[in-house]
Coordinates of C-alpha atoms (C1' of nucleotides) in Angstrom, one line a residue:
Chain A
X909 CA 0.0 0.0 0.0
X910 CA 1.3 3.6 -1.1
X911 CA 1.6 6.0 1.8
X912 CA -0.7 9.2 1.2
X913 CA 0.9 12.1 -0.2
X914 CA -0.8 14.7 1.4
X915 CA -1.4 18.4 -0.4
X916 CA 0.2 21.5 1.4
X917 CA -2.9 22.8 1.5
X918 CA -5.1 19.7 3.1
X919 CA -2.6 19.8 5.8
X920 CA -3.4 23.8 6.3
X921 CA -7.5 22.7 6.2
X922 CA -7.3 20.5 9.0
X923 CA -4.8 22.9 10.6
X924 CA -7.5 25.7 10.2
X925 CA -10.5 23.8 11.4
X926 CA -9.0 22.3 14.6
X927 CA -7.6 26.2 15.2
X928 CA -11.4 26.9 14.7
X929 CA -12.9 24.2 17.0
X930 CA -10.7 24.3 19.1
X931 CA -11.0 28.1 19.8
X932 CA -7.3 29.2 19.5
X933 CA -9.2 31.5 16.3
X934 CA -12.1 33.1 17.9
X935 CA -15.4 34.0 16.8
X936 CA -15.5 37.7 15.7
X937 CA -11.4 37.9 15.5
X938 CA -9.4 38.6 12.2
X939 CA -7.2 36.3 10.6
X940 CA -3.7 37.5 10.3
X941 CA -2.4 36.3 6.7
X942 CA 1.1 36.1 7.6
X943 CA 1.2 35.4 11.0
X944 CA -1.1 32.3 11.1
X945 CA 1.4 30.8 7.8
X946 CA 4.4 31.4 9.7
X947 CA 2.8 29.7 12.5
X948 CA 2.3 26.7 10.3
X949 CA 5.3 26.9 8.6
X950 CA 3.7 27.8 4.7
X951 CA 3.6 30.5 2.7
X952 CA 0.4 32.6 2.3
X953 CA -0.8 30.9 -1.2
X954 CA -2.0 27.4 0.3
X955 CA -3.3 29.0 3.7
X956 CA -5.5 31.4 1.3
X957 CA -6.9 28.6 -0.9
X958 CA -7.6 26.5 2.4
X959 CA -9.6 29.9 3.8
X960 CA -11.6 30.1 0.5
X961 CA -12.9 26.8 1.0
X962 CA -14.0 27.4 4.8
X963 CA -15.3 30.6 3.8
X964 CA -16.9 28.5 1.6
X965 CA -18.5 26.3 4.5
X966 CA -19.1 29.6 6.3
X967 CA -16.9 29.1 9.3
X968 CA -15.0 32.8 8.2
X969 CA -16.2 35.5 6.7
X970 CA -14.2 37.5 4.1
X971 CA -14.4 41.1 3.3
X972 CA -12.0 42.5 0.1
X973 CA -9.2 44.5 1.3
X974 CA -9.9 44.1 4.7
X975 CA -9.4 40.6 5.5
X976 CA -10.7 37.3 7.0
X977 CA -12.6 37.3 10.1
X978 CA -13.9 34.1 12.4
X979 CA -18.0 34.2 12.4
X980 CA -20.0 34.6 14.9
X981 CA -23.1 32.8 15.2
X982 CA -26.3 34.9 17.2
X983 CA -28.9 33.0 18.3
X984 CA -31.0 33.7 15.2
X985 CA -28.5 32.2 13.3
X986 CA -28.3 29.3 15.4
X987 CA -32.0 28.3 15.5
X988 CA -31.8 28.1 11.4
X989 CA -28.9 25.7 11.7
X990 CA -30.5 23.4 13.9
X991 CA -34.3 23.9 12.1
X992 CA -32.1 22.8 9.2
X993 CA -30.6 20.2 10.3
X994 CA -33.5 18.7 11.7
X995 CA -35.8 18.8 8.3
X996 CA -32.6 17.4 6.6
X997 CA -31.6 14.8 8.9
X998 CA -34.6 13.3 8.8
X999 CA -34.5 12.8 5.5
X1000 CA -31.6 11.4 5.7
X1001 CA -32.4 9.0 8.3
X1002 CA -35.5 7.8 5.8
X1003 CA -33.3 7.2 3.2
X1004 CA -30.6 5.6 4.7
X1005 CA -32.2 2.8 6.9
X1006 CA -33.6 0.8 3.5
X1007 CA -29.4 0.5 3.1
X1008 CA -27.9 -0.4 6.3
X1009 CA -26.9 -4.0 6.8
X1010 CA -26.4 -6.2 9.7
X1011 CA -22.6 -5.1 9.5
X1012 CA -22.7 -1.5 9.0
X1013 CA -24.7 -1.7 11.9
X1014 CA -22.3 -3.5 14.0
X1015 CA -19.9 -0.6 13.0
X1016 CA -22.3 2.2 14.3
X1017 CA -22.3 0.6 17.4
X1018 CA -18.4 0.2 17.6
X1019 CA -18.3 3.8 17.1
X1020 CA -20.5 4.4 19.8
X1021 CA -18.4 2.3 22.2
X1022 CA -15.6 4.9 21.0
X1023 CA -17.7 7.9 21.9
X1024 CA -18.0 6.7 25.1
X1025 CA -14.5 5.5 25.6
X1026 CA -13.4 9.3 24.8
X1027 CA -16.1 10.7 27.2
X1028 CA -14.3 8.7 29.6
X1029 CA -10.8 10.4 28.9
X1030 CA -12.4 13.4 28.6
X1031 CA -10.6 14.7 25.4
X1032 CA -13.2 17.0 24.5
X1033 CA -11.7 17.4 20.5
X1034 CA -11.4 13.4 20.7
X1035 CA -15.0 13.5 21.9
X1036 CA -16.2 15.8 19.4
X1037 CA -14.6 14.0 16.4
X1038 CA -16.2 10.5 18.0
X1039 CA -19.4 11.9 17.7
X1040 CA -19.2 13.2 14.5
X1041 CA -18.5 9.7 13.1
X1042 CA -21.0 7.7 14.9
X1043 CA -23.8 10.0 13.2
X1044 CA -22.8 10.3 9.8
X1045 CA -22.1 6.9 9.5
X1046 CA -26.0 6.7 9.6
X1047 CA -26.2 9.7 7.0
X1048 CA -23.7 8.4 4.7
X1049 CA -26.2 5.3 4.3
X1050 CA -28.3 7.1 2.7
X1051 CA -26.4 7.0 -0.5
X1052 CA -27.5 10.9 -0.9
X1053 CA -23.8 12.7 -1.3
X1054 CA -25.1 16.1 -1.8
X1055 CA -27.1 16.1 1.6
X1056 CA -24.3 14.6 3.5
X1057 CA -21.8 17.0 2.1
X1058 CA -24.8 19.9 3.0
X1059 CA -25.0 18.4 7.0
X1060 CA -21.7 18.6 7.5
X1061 CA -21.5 22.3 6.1
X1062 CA -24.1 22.8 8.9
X1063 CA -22.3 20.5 11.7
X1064 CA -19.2 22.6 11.0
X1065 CA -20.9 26.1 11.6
X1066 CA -22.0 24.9 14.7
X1067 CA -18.8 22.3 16.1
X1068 CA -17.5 25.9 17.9
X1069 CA -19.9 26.0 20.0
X1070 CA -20.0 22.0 20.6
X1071 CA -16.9 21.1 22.2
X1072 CA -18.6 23.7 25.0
X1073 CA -21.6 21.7 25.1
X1074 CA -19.8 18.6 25.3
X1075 CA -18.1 20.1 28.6
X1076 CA -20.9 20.8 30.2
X1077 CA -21.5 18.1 33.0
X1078 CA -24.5 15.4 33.0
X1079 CA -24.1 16.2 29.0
X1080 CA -21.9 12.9 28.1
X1081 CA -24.5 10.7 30.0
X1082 CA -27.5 12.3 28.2
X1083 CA -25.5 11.7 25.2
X1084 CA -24.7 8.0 25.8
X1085 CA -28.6 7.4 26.4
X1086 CA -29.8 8.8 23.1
X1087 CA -27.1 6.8 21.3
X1088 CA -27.8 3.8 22.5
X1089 CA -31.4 4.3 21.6
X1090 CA -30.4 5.3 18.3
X1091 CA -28.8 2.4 18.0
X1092 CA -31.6 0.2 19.2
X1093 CA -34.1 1.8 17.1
X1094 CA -31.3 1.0 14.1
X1095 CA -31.3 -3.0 14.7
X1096 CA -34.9 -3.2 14.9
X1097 CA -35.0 -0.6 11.5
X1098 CA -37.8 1.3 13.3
X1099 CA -37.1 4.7 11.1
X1100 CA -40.0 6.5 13.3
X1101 CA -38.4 6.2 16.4
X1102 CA -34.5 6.5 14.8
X1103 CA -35.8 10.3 14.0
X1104 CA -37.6 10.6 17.5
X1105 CA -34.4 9.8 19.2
X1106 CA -32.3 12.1 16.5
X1107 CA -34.7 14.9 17.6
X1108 CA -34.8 14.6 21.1
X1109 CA -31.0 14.2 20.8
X1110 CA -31.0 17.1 18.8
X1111 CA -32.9 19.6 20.2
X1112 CA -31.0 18.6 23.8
X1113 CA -28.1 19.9 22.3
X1114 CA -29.9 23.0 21.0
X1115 CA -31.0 24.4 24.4
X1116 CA -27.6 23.4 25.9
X1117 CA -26.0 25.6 23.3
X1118 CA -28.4 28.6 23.6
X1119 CA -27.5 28.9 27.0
X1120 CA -23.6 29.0 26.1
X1121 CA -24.4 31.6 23.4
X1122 CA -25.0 34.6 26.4
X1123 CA -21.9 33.7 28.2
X1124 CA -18.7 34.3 26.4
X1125 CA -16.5 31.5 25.8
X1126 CA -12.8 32.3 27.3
X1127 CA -10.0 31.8 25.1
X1128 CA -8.6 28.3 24.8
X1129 CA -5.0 29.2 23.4
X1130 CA -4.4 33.1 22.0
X1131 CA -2.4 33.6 19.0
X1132 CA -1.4 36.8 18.7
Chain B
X640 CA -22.0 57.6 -4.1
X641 CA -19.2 56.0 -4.7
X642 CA -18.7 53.0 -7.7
X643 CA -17.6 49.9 -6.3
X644 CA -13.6 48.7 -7.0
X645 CA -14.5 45.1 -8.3
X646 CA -11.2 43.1 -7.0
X647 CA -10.0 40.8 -9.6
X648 CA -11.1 37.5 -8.4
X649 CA -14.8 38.4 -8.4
X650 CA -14.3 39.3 -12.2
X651 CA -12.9 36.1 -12.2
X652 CA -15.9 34.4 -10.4
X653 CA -18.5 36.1 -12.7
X654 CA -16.5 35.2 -15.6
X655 CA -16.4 31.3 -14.8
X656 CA -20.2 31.2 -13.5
X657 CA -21.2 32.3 -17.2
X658 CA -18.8 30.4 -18.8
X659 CA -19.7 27.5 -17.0
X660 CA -23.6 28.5 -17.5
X661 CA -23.4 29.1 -20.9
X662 CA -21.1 25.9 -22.1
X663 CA -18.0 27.4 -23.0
X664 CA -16.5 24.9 -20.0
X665 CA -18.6 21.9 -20.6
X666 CA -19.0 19.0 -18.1
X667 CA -16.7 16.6 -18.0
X668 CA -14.1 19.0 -19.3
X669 CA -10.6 19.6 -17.7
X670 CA -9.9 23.5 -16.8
X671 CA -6.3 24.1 -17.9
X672 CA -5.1 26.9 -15.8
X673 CA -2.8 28.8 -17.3
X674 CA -5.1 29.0 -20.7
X675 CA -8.5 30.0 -18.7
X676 CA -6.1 32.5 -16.8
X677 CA -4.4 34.7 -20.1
X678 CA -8.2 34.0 -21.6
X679 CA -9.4 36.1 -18.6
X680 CA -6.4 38.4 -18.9
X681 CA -5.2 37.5 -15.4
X682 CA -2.8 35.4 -13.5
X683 CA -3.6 31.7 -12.3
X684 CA -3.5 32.9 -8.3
X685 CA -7.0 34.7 -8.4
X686 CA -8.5 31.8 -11.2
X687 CA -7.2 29.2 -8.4
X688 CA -9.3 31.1 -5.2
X689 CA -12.3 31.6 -7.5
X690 CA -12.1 27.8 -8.7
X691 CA -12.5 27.0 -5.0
X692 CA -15.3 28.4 -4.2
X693 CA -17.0 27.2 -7.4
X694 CA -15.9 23.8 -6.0
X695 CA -17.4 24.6 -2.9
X696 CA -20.6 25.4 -4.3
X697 CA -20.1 21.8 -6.5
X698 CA -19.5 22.8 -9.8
X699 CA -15.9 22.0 -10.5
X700 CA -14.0 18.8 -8.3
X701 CA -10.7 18.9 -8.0
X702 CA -8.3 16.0 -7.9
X703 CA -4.7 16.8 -6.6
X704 CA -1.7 17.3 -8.8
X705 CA -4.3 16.4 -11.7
X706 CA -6.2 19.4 -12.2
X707 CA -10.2 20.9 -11.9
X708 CA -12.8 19.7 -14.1
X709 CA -16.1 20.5 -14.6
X710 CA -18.8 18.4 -12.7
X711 CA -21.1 16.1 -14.7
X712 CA -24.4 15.1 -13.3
X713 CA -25.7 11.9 -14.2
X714 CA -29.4 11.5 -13.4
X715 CA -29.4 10.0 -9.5
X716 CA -27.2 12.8 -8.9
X717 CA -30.0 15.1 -10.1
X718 CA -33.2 13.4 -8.4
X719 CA -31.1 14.5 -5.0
X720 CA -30.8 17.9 -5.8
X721 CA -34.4 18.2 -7.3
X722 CA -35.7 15.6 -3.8
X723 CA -33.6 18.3 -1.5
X724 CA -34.8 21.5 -3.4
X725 CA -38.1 20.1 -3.1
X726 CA -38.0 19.7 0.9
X727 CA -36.1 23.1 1.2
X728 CA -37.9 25.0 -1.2
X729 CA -41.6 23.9 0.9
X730 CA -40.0 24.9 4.3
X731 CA -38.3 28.4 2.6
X732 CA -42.2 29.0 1.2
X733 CA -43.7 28.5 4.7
X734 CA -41.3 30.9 6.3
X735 CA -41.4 33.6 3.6
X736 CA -45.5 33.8 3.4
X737 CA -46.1 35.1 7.0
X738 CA -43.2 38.3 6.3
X739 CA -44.2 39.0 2.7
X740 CA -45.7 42.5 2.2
X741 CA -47.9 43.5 -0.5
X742 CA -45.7 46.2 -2.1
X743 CA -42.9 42.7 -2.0
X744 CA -45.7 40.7 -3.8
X745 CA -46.0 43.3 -6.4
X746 CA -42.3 43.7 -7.2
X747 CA -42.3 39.8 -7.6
X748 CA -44.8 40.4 -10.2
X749 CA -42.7 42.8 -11.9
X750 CA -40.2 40.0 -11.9
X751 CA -42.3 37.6 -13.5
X752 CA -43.2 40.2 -16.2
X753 CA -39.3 40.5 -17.0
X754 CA -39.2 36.6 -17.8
X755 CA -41.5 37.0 -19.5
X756 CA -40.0 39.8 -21.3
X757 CA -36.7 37.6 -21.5
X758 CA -38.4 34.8 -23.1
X759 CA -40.2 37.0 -25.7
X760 CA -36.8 38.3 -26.5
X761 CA -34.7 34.8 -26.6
X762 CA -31.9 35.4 -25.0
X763 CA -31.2 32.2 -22.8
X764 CA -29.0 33.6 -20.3
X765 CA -31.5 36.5 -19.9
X766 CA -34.5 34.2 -19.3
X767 CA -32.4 32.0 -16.6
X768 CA -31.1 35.1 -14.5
X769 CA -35.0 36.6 -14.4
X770 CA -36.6 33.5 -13.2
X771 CA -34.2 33.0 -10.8
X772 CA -34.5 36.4 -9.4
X773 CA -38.5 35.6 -9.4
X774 CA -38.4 32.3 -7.1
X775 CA -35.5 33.8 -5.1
X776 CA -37.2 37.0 -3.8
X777 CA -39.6 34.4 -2.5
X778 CA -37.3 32.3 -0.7
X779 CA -35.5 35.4 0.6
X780 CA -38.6 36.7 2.6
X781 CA -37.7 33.8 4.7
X782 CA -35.2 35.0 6.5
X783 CA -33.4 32.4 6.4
X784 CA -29.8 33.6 5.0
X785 CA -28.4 30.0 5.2
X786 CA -31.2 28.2 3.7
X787 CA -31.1 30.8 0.6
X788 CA -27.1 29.7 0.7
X789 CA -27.8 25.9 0.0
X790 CA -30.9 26.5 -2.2
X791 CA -28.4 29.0 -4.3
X792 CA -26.0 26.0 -4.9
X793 CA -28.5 23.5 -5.0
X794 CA -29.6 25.7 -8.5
X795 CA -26.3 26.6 -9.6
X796 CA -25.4 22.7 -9.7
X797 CA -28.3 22.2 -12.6
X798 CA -27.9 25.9 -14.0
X799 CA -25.9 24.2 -17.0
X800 CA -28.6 22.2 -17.8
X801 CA -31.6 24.6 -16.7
X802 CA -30.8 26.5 -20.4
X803 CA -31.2 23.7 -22.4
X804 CA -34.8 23.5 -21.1
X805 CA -35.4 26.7 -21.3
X806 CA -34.8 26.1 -25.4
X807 CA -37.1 23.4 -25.3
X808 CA -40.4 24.9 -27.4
X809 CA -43.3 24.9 -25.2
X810 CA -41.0 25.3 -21.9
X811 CA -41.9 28.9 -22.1
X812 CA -46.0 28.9 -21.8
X813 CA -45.7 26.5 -19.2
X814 CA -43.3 28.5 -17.0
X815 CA -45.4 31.6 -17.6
X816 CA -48.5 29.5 -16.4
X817 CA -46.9 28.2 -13.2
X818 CA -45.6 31.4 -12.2
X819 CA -48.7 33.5 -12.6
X820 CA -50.0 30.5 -10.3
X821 CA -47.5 31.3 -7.6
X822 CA -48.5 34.9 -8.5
X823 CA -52.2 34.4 -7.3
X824 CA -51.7 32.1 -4.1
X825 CA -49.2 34.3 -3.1
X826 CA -51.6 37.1 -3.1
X827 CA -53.7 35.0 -1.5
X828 CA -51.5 33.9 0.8
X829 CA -52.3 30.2 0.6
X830 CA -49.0 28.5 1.7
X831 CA -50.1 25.0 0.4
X832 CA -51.3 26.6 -2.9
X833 CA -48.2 28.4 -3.6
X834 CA -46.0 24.8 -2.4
X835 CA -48.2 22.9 -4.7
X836 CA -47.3 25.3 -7.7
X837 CA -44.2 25.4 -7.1
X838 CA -43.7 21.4 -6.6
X839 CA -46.0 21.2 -10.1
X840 CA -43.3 23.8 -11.8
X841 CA -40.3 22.0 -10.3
X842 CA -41.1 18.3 -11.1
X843 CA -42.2 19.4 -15.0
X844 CA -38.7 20.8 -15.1
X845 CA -37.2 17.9 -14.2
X846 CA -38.4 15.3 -16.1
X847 CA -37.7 17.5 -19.2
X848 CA -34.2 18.2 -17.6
X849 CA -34.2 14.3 -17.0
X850 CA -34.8 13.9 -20.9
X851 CA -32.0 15.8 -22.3
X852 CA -29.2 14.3 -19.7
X853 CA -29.4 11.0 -22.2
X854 CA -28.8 13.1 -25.4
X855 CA -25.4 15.0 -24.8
X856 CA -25.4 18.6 -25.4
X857 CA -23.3 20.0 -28.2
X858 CA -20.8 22.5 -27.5
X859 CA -21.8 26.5 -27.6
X860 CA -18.2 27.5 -28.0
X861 CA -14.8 25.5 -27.3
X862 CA -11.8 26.7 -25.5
X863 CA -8.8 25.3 -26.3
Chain C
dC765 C1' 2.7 -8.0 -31.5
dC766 C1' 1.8 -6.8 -26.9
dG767 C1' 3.0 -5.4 -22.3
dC768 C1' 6.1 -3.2 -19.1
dG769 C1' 9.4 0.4 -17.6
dA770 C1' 12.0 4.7 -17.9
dT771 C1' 12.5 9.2 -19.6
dT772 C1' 10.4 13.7 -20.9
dA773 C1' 6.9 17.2 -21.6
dA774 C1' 3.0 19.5 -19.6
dT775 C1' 0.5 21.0 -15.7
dT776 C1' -0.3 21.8 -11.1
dG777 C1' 1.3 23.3 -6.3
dG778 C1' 3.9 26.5 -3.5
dA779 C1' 7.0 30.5 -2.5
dT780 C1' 8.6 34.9 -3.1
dC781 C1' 8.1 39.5 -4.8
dC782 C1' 5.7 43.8 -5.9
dA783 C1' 1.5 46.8 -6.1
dA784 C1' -3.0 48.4 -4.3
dT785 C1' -5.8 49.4 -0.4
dC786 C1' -7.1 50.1 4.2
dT787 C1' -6.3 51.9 9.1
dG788 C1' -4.6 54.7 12.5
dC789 C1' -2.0 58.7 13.7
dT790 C1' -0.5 63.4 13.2
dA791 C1' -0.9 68.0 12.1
dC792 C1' -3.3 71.7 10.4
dT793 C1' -7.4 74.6 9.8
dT794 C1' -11.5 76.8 11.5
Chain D
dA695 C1' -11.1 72.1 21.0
dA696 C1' -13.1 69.5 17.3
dG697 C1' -13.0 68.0 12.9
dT698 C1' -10.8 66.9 8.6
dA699 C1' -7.0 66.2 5.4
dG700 C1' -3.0 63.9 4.5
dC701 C1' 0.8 60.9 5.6
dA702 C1' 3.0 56.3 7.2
dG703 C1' 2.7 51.6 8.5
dA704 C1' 0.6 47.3 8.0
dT705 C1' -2.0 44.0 5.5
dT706 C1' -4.1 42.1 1.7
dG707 C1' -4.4 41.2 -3.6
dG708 C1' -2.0 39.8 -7.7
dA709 C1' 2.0 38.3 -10.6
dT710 C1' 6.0 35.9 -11.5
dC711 C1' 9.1 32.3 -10.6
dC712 C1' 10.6 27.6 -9.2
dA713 C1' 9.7 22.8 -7.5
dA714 C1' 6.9 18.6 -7.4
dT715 C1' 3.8 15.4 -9.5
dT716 C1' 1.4 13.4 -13.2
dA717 C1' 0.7 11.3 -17.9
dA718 C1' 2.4 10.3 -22.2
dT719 C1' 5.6 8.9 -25.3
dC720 C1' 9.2 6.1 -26.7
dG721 C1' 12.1 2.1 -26.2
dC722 C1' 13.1 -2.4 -24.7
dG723 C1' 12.2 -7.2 -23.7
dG724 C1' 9.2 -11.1 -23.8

DNA sequence: CCGCGATTAATTGGATCCAATCTGCTACTT
DNA sequence: AAGTAGCAGATTGGATCCAATTAATCGCGG
């Protein structure tokens, strides 16, 4: 097997979106060109292409002549995300259970077992990642590209503020529950209660996340 | 007032858009860099930041170290996007209905008269650009800035094709009889009425779109 | 004659360099 | 003293240059 030769700027795109979730870039504050390349060791060219394509997703903002500049979600903005998400999702869900096999839904609930094991070592980026997985395993099922590619556009606006939810206590147990009922409602191919669970899930998350959104996050790691 | 200072890459981005509308780049096709660049009068670096929001938004994929090419839909890749506008299209109707005002509802009619105007006059592009104005001031009374984002793509990915049926004789009656039918429930403002029209308008475009996708289109103009 | 490998041409990816624009400060006018 | 014009520094935008990768052709061997 040939070792991956990996693009300049794929490295800078994961480079920028852990900066992002993880909160060393912060909501609202402007992207110094030069300073964040030097930080990653690469010219401007590939760090520009990379911020293109998460303008692209929305996670920055750009304005000509001025600069690049983290968004910030408002609550307004917020609530579309998740309405989104939920009329999407479920469609996903719909579509996806007529595909999973027996297997694929063995892997789920592997995944699962890793959420868990990172709630347990409380790496909240670990956690976070975890997460994603186990749900858009069930997504990708659903053999629709273009509405996977458009919920993770939508996961990404929102990861930010996640990692804080995820850190909020009595949160990874309420989490565990819904997953394992996911995953229940999965073997037994019960697509009604699969999207009940999703949305209970889902809208949990919500109202934990609209509280965080009036209280300032502190900075993780400043850069200057 | 003072004019706007259009930087270079937005040229660039209106410049690829038509020439990806109109069929100068035609699916499938590779985009050679350097030739698209001195056609443009420009350098590669701005062509390289607007081809990745273009991929962004779908149109062109990129492969590494090979190059962009144009995106080709085959027809399962089409059903999604016609099966996702048709879920986001109903919710953006049921937002926008409740915040449209009657002077809003007017200009929309003044839209539909410019179509109509377009279509009178044959001029392709002309007729695209005014009936997408039409449905979007619709779906921008939602409110929903994120949602208008996705639908945007979601009818930029099918734009290439969307002339072609717009050539198709007969095309034109029909479009000017579903509109005037949003026209009137909008007026009314009967939600259901106006989703039904616009379901009825969407799925007739579709199968006609579905039609020509098996007989390849022949080139408008070729570059190099 | 067909398949496989190496060399070469073409194209993309990345870095450096220069020009255009914005921002903040200073000084001058009223 | 307040406001505005202009100047200087910093930052972004664009162009040119060089390196890395791909694919295509040619040649060799089976």
């Amino acid at each position: 097997m040939k070792e991956k030769s990996p693009t300049t700027q794929e490295l800078v795109l994961r480079l920028l979106r852990t900066d992002i979730l993880t909160g060393v870039l912060r909501p609202g504050q402007q992207i110094i060109q030069e300073s964040l390349a030097s930080r990653y060791g690469v010219s401007r060219a590939p760090l520009r292409e990379a911020m293109k394509i998460i303008e692209g997703e929305g996670q920055i903002i750009h304005s000509p002549h001025r600069g690049y500049f983290v968004t910030e979600l408002d609550l307004a903005n917020m609530r579309e995300v998740y309405r989104l998400r939920e009329i999407l999702e479920r469609e996903a869900i719909r579509a996806a259970i007529p595909n999973l096999t027996d297997t694929e839904i063995q892997a789920i609930g592997a995944v699962a077992d890793e959420v868990s094991a990172a709630a347990a070592s409380g790496e909240l980026l670990a956690i976070t990642l975890a997460n994603r997985r186990f749900h858009f395993m069930v997504f990708e099922a659903s053999q629709m590209p273009r509405l996977v590619r458009i919920l993770t556009q939508l996961w990404d606006a929102t990861d930010v503020y996640r990692s804080v939810y995820f850190a909020a206590p009595g949160s990874m147990a309420h989490v565990a529950r819904d997953h394992a009922g996911i995953l229940e409602a999965l073997r037994a191919r019960d697509t009604d209660e699969v999207i009940r669970w999703q949305d209970s899930h889902r809208d949990h998350a919500l109202t934990r996340l609209a509280d965080q959104l009036d209280s300032p996050r502190r900075p993780v790691i400043t850069v200057r």
